[in-house]
mmCIF file of C-alpha atoms in Angstrom:
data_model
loop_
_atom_site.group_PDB
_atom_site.id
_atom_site.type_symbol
_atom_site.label_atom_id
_atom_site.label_comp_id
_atom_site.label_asym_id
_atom_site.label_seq_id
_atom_site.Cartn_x
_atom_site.Cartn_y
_atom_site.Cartn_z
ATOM 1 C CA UNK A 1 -10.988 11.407 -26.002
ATOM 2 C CA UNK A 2 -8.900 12.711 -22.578
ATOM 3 C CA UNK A 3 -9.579 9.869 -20.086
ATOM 4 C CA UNK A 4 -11.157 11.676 -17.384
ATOM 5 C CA UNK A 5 -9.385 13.098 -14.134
ATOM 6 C CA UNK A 6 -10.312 9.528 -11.441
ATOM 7 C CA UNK A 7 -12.764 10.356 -8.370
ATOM 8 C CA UNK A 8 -10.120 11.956 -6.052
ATOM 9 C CA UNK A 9 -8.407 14.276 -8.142
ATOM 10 C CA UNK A 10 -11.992 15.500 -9.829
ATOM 11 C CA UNK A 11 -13.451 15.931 -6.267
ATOM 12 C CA UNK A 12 -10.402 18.109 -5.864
ATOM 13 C CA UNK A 13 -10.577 19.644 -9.076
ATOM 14 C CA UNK A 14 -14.283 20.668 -8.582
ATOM 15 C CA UNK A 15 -14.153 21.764 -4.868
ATOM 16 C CA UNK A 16 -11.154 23.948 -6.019
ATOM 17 C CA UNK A 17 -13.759 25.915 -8.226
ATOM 18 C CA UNK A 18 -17.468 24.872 -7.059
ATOM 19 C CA UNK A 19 -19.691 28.157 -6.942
ATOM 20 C CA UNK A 20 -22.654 26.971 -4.999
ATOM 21 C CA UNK A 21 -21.153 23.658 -2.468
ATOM 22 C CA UNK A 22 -18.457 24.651 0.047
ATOM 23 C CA UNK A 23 -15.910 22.725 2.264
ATOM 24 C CA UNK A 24 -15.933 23.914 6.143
ATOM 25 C CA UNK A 25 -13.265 23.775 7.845
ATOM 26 C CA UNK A 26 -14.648 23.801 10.961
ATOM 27 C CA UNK A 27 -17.052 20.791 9.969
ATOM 28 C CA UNK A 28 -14.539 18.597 8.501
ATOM 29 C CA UNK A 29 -12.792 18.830 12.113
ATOM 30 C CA UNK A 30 -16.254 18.016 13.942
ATOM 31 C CA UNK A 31 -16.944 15.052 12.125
ATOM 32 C CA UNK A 32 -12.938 13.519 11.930
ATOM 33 C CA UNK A 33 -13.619 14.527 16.218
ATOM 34 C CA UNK A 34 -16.458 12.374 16.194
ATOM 35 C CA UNK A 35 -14.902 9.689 14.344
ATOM 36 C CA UNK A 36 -12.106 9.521 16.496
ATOM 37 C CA UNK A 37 -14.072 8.623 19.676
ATOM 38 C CA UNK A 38 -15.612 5.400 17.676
ATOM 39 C CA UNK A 39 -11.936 4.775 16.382
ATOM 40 C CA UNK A 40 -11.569 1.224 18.424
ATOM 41 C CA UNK A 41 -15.453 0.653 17.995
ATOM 42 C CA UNK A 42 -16.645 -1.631 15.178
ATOM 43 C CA UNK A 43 -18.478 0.753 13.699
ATOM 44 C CA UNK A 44 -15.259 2.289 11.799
ATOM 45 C CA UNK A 45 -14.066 -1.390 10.234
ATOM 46 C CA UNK A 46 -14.789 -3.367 7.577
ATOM 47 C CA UNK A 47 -17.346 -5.343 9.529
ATOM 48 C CA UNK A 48 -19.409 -2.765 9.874
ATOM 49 C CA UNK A 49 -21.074 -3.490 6.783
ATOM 50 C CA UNK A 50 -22.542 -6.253 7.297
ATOM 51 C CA UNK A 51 -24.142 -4.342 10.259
ATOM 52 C CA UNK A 52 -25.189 -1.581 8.172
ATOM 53 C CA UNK A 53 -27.128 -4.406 5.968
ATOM 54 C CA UNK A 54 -28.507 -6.784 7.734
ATOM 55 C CA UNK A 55 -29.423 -8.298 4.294
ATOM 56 C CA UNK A 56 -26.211 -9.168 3.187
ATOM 57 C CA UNK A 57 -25.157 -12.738 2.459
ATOM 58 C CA UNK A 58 -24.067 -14.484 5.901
ATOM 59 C CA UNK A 59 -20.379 -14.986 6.042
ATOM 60 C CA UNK A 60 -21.115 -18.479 6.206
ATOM 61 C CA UNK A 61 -22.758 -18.526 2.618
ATOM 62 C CA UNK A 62 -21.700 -20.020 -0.453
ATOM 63 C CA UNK A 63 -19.202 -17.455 -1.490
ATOM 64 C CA UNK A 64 -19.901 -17.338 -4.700
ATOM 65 C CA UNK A 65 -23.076 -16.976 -4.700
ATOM 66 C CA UNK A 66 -22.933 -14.218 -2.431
ATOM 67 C CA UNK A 67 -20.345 -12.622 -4.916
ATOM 68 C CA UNK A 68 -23.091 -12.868 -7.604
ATOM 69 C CA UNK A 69 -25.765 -11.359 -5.087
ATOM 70 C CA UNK A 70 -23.641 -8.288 -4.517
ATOM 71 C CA UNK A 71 -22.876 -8.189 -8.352
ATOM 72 C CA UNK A 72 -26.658 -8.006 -9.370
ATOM 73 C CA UNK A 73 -27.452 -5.435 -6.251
ATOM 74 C CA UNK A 74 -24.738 -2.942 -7.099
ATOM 75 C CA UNK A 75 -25.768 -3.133 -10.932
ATOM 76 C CA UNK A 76 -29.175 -2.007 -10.081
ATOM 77 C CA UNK A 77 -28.433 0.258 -6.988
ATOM 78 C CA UNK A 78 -29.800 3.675 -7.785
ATOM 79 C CA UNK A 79 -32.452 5.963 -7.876
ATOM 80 C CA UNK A 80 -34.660 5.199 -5.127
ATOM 81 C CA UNK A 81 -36.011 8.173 -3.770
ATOM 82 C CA UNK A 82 -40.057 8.462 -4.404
ATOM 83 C CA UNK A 83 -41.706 11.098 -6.574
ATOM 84 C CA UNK A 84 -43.503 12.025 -3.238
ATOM 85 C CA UNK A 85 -42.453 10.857 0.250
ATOM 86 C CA UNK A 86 -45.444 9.965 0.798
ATOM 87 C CA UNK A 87 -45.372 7.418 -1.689
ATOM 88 C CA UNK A 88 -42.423 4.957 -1.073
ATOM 89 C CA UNK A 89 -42.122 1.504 -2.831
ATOM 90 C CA UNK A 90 -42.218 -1.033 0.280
ATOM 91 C CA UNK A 91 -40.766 -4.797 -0.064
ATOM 92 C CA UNK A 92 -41.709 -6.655 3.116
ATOM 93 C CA UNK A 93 -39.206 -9.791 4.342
ATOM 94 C CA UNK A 94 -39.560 -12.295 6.779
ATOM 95 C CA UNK A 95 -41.645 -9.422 9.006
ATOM 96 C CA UNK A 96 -39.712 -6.209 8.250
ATOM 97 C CA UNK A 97 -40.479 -3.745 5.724
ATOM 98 C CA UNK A 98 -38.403 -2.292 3.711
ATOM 99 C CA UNK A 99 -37.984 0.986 1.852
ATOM 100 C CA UNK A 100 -35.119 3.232 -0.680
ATOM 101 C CA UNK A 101 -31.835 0.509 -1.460
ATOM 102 C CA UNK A 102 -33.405 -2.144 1.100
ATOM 103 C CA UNK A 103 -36.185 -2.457 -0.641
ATOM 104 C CA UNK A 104 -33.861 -4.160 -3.901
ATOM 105 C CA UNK A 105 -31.846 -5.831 -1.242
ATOM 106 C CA UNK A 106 -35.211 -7.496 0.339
ATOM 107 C CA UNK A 107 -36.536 -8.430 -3.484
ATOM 108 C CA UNK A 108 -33.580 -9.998 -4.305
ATOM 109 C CA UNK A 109 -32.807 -12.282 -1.316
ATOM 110 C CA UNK A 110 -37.304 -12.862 -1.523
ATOM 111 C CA UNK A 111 -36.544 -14.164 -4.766
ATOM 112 C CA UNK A 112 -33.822 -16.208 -4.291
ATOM 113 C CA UNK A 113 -36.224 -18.017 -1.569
ATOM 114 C CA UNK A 114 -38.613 -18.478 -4.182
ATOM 115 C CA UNK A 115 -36.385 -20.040 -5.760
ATOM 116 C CA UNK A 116 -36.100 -17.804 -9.039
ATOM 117 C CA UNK A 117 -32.157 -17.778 -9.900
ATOM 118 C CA UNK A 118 -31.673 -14.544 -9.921
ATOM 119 C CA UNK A 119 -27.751 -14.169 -8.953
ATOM 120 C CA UNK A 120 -27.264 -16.656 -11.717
ATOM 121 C CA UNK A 121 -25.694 -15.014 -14.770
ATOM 122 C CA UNK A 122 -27.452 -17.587 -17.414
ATOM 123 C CA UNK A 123 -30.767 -16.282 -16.352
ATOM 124 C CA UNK A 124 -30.652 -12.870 -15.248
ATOM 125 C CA UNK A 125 -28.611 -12.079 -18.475
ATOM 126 C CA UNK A 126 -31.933 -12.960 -20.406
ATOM 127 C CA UNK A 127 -34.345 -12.628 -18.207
ATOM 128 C CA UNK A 128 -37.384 -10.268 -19.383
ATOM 129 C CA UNK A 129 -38.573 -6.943 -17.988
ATOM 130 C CA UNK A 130 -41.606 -8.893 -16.844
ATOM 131 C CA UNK A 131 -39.650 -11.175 -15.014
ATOM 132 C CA UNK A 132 -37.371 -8.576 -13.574
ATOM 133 C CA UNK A 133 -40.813 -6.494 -12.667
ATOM 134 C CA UNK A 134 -42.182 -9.580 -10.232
ATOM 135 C CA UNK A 135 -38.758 -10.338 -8.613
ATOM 136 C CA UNK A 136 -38.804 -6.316 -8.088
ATOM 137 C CA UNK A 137 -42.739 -5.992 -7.413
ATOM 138 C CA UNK A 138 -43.665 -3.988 -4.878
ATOM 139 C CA UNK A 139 -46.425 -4.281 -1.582
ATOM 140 C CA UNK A 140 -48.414 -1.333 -2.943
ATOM 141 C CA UNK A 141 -49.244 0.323 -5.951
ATOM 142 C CA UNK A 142 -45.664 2.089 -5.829
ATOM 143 C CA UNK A 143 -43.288 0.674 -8.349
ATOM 144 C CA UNK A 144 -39.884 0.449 -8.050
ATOM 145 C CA UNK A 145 -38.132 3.475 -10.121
ATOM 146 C CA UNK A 146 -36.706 2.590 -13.677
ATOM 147 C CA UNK A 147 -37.802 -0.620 -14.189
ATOM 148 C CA UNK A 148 -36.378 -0.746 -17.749
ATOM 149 C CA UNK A 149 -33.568 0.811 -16.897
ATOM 150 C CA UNK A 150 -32.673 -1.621 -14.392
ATOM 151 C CA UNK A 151 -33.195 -4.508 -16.785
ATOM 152 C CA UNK A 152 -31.013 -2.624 -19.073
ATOM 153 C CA UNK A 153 -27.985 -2.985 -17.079
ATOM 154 C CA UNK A 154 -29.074 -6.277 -15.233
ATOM 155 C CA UNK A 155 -28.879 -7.797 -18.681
ATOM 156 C CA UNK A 156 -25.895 -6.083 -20.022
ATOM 157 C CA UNK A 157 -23.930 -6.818 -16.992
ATOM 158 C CA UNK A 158 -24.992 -10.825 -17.101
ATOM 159 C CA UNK A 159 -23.583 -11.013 -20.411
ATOM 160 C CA UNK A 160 -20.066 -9.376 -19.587
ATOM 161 C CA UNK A 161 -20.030 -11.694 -17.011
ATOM 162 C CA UNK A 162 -20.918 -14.706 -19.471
ATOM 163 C CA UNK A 163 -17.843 -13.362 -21.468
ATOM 164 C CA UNK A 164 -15.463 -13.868 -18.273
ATOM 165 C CA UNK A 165 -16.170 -16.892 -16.505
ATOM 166 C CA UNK A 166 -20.061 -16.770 -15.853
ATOM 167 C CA UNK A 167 -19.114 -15.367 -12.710
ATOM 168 C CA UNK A 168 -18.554 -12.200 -10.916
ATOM 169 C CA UNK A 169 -16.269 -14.070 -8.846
ATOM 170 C CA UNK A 170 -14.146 -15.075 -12.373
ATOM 171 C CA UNK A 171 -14.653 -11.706 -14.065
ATOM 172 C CA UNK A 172 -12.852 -9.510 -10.955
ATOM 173 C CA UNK A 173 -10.132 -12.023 -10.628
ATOM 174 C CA UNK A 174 -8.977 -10.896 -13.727
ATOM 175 C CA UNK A 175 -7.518 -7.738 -11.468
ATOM 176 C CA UNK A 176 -5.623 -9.602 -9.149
ATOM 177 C CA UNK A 177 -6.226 -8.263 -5.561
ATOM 178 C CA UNK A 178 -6.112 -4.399 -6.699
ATOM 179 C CA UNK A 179 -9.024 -2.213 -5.830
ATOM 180 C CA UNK A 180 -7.499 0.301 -8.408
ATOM 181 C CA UNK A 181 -7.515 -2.380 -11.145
ATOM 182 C CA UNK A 182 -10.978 -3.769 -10.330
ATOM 183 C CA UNK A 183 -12.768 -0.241 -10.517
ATOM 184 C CA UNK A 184 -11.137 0.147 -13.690
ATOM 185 C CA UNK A 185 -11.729 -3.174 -15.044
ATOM 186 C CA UNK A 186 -15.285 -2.313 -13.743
ATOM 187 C CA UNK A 187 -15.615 0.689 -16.020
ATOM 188 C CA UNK A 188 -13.792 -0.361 -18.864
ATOM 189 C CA UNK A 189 -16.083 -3.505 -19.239
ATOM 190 C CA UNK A 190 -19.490 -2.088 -18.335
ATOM 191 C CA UNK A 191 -21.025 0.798 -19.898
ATOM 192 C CA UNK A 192 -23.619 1.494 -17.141
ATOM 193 C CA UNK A 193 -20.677 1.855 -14.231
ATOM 194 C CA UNK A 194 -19.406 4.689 -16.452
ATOM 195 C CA UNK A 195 -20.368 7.509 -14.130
ATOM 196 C CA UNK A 196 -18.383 10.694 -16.086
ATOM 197 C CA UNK A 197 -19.322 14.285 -16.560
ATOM 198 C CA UNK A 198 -17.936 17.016 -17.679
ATOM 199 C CA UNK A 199 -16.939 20.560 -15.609
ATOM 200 C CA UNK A 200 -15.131 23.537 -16.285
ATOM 201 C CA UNK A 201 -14.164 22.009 -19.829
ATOM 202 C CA UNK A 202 -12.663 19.074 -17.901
ATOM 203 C CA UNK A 203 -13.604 15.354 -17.761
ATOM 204 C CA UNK A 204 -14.531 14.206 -14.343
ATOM 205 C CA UNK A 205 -15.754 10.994 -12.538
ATOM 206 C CA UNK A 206 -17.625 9.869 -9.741
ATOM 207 C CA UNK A 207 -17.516 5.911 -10.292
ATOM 208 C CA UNK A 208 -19.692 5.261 -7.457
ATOM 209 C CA UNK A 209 -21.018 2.206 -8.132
ATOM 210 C CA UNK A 210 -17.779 0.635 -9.132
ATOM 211 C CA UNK A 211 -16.410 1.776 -6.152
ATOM 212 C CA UNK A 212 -19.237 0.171 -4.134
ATOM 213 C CA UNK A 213 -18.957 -3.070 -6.319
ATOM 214 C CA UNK A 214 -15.288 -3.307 -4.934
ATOM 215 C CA UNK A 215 -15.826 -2.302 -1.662
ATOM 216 C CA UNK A 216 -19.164 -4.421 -1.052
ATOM 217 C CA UNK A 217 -16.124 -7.436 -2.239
ATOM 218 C CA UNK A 218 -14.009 -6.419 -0.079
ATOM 219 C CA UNK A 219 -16.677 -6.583 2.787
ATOM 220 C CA UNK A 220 -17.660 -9.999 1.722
ATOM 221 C CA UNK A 221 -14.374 -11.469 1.542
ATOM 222 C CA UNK A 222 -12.941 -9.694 4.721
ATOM 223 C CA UNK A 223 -15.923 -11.623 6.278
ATOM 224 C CA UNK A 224 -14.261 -14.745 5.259
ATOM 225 C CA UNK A 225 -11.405 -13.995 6.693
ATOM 226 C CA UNK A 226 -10.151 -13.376 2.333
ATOM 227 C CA UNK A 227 -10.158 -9.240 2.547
ATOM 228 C CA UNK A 228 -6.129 -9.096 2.079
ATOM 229 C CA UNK A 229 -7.155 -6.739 -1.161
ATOM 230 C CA UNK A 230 -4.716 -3.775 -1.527
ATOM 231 C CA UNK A 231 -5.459 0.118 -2.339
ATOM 232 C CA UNK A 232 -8.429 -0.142 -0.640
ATOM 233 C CA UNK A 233 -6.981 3.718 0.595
ATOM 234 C CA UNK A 234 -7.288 4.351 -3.314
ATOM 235 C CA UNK A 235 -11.368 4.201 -3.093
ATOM 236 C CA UNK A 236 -13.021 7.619 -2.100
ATOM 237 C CA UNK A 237 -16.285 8.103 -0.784
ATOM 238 C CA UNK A 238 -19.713 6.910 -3.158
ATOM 239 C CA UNK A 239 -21.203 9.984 -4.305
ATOM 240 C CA UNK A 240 -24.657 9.887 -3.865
ATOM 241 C CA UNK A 241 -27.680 12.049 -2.469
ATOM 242 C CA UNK A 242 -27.779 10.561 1.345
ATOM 243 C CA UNK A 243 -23.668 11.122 2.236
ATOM 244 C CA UNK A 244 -24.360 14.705 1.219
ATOM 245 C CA UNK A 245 -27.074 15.365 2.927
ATOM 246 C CA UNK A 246 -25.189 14.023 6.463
ATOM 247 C CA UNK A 247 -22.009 15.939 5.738
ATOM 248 C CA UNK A 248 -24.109 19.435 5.210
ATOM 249 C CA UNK A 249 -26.020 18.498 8.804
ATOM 250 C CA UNK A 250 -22.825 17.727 10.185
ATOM 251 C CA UNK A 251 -21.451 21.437 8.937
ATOM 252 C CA UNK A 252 -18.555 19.728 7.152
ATOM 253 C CA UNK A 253 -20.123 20.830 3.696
ATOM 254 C CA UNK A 254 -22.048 24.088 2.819
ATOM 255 C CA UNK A 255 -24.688 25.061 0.690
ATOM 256 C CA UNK A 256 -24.918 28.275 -1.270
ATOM 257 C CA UNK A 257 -28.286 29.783 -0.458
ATOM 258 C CA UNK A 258 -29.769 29.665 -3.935
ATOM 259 C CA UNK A 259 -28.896 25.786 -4.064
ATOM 260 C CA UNK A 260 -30.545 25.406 -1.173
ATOM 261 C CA UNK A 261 -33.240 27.099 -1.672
ATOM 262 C CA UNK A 262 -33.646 25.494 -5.300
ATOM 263 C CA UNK A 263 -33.784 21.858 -3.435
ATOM 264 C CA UNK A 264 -35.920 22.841 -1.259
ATOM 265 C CA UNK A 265 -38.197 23.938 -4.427
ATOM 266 C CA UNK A 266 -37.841 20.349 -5.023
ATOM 267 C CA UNK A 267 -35.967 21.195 -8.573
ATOM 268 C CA UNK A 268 -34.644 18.027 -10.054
ATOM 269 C CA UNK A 269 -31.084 18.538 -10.982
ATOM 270 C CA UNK A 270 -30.326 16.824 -14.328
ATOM 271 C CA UNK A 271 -27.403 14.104 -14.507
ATOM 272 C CA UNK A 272 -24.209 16.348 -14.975
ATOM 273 C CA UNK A 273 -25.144 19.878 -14.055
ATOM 274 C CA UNK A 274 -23.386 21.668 -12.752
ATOM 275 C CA UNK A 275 -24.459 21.922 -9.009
ATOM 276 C CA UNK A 276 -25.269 18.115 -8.939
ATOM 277 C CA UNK A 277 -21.700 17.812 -10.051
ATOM 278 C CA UNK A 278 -20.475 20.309 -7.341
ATOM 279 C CA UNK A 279 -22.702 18.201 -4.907
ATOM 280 C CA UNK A 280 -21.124 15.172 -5.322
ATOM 281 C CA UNK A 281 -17.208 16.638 -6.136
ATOM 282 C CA UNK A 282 -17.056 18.413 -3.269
ATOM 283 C CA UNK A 283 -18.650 15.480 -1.143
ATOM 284 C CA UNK A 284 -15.550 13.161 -2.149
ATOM 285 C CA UNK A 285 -12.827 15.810 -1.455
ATOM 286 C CA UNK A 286 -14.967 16.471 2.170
ATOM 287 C CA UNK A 287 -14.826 12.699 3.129
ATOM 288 C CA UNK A 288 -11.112 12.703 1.959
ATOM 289 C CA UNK A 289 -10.182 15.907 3.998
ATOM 290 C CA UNK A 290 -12.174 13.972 6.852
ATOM 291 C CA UNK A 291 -10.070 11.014 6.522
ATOM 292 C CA UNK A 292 -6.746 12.681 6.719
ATOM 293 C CA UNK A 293 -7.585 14.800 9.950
ATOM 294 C CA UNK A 294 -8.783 11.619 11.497
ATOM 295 C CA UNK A 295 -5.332 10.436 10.442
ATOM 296 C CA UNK A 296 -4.214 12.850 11.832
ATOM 297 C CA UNK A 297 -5.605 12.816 15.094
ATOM 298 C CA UNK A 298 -4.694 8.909 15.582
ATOM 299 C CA UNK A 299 -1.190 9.793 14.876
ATOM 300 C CA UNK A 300 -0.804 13.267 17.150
ATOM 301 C CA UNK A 301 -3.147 11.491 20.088
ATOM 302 C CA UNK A 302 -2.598 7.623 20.190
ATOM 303 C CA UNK A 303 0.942 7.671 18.731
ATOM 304 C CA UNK A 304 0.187 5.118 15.799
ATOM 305 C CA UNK A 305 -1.124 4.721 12.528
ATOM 306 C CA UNK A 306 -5.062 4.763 11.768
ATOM 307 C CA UNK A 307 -6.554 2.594 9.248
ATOM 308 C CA UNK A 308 -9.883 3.675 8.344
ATOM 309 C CA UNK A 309 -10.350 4.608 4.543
ATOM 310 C CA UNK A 310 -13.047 6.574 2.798
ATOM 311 C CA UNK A 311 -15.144 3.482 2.466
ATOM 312 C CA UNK A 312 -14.967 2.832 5.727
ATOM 313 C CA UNK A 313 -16.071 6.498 6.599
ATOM 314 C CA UNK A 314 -19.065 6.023 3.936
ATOM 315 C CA UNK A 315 -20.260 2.954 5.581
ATOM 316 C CA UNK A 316 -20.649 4.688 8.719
ATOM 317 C CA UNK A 317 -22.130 7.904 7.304
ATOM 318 C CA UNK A 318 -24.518 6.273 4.993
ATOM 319 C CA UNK A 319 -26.714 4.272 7.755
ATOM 320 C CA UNK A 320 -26.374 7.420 9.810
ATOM 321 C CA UNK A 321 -27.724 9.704 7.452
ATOM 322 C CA UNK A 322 -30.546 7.249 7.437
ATOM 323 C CA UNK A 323 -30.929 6.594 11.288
ATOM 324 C CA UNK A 324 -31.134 10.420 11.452
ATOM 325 C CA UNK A 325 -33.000 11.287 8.946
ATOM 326 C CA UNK A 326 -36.064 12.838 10.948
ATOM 327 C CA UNK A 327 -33.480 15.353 12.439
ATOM 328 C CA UNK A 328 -32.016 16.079 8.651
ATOM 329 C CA UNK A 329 -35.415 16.304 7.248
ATOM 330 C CA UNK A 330 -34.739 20.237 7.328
ATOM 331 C CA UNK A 331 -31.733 19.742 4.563
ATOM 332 C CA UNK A 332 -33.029 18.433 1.143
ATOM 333 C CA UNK A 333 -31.784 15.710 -0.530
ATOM 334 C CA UNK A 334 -30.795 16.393 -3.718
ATOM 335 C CA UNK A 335 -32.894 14.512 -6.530
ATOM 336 C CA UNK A 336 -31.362 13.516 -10.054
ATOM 337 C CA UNK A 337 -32.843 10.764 -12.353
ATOM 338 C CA UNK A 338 -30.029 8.293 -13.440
ATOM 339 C CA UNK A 339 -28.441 4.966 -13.398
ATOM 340 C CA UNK A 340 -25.310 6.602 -11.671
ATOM 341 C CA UNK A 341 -26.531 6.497 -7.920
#
């Protein structure tokens, strides 16, 4: 079988021929404006991160550990969104509630105070559904989505892990200090990272949570003063449904009005249709267009090089998206069913 074009080229290929999600001109060169005037700020660096999640592991945790937290996050990071907003699974920690991907960050770190060893390859490679289901539970009567499903890949990824070390730490050494090699180690070693479709006769891929695998690393190590990883620049954006959503408020994506009107019918796009695949194409080749006038700018304006990546542009749009969501709330999210994102 053709191995499939890798996320930049298909975001390319696909915004090259996408029928219903456009690239604006005008928007990319908004956002890469507003970019540039948080170019020295923290915000736009690998640091950032940590901000964005105030969850994380501490810098001054046991890295390994830490490794294995991000490992068993990123497995089971997707599908969030409730059936009705009104219904949101909540995980409360130390005070704060949680909701969407916090709400797995908060149940995992909750657990790990409770002293079930869940970032420990041994047990969460065998651990039941049951026993996945309390670490997961929920305040309310609202269950986390795809409980099997997450147990599916918990397990599955434990036991590559066994095969490699017992560690996540052990298993992504085995790329050396390539972000290139460790998505595709990633991929080639775990069925459920395989995010691939299919469009206009031509296989495509996303790899978004390989890509966040890597770049979550990369924002634990940099912490430690370790992130010396190179083609970090090869990483795009993680195609999800909150990034999206941002670059259409921001004008930098567009739309057609029948998509838009179907999302706002609340139609649930199936993994690998067409428009979802549009949606998510044509948000990697925005974020890359993004990146380069940014570039761009740095170079005409400040005379020098500029050295924020695509991940470093998601990790700013992704807890923006979410700060302003009340003032999105007007553009739908899209909302697909899968293990991808």
């Amino acid at each position: 079988m053709e191995k499939p074009l890798l996320p930049r080229e298909s975001g390319r290929f696909i915004a090259e021929r996408s029928r219903d999600v456009f690239v604006e001109d005008e928007g990319v060169q908004k956002v890469a404006e507003m970019l540039y005037g948080l170019r020295h700020s923290d915000e736009l660096t690998a640091s950032g991160w940590k901000k964005a999640n105030p969850l994380a592991p501490a810098p001054t945790s046991d890295q390994g550990s830490a490794l294995n937290w991000v490992f068993v996050v990123d497995t089971m990071n997707f599908s969030f969104w409730p059936e009705e907003e009104t219904q949101q699974c909540e995980v409360t920690y130390k005070g704060t509630t949680y909701t969407g991907y916090m709400t797995l960050c908060a149940a995992i770190t909750r657990a790990m105070e409770e002293g079930v060893p869940i970032t420990d390859p041994k047990y969460f490679s065998q651990m039941s559904v049951e026993e996945l289901g309390r670490v997961l539970r929920s305040d309310n009567e609202t269950l986390m989505p795809m409980l099997r499903e997450r147990h599916q890949v918990l397990t599955e990824g434990g036991r590559v892990l066994l095969e490699h070390g017992g560690s996540f730490r052990s298993f992504i050494s085995q790329a050396g200090n390539d972000a290139q090699k460790m998505v595709e180690l990633i991929v080639e070693k775990i069925p459920s990272y395989r995010d691939e479709a299919t469009y206009e006769g031509k296989r495509i891929s996303f790899y978004k949570r390989a890509q966040i695998l890597v770049a979550d690393y990369w924002g634990i190590m940099a912490a430690r003063g370790q992130g010396d990883i190179i083609n970090m620049d090869w990483l795009t954006m993680f195609a999800d449904y909150r990034v999206p959503q941002a670059l259409v408020y921001s004008g930098a994506l567009r739309y057609s009005d029948t998509l838009m009107q179907a999302l706002k019918n609340g139609e649930l796009l199936s993994s690998g249709d067409r428009r979802e695949v549009e949606i998510r194409g044509c948000s990697i080749w925005c974020v890359e267009l993004i990146k380069d006038r940014l570039h761009k700018l740095v170079q005409e304006r400040d005379g020098q090089p500029c050295s924020v990546n695509s991940v470093i542009i998601d990790f700013y749009l992704w807890p923006y998206a979410k700060q302003h969501h009340k003032e999105m709330a007007h553009i739908p999210i899209h909302h697909t069913r899968c293990i991808y994102y």
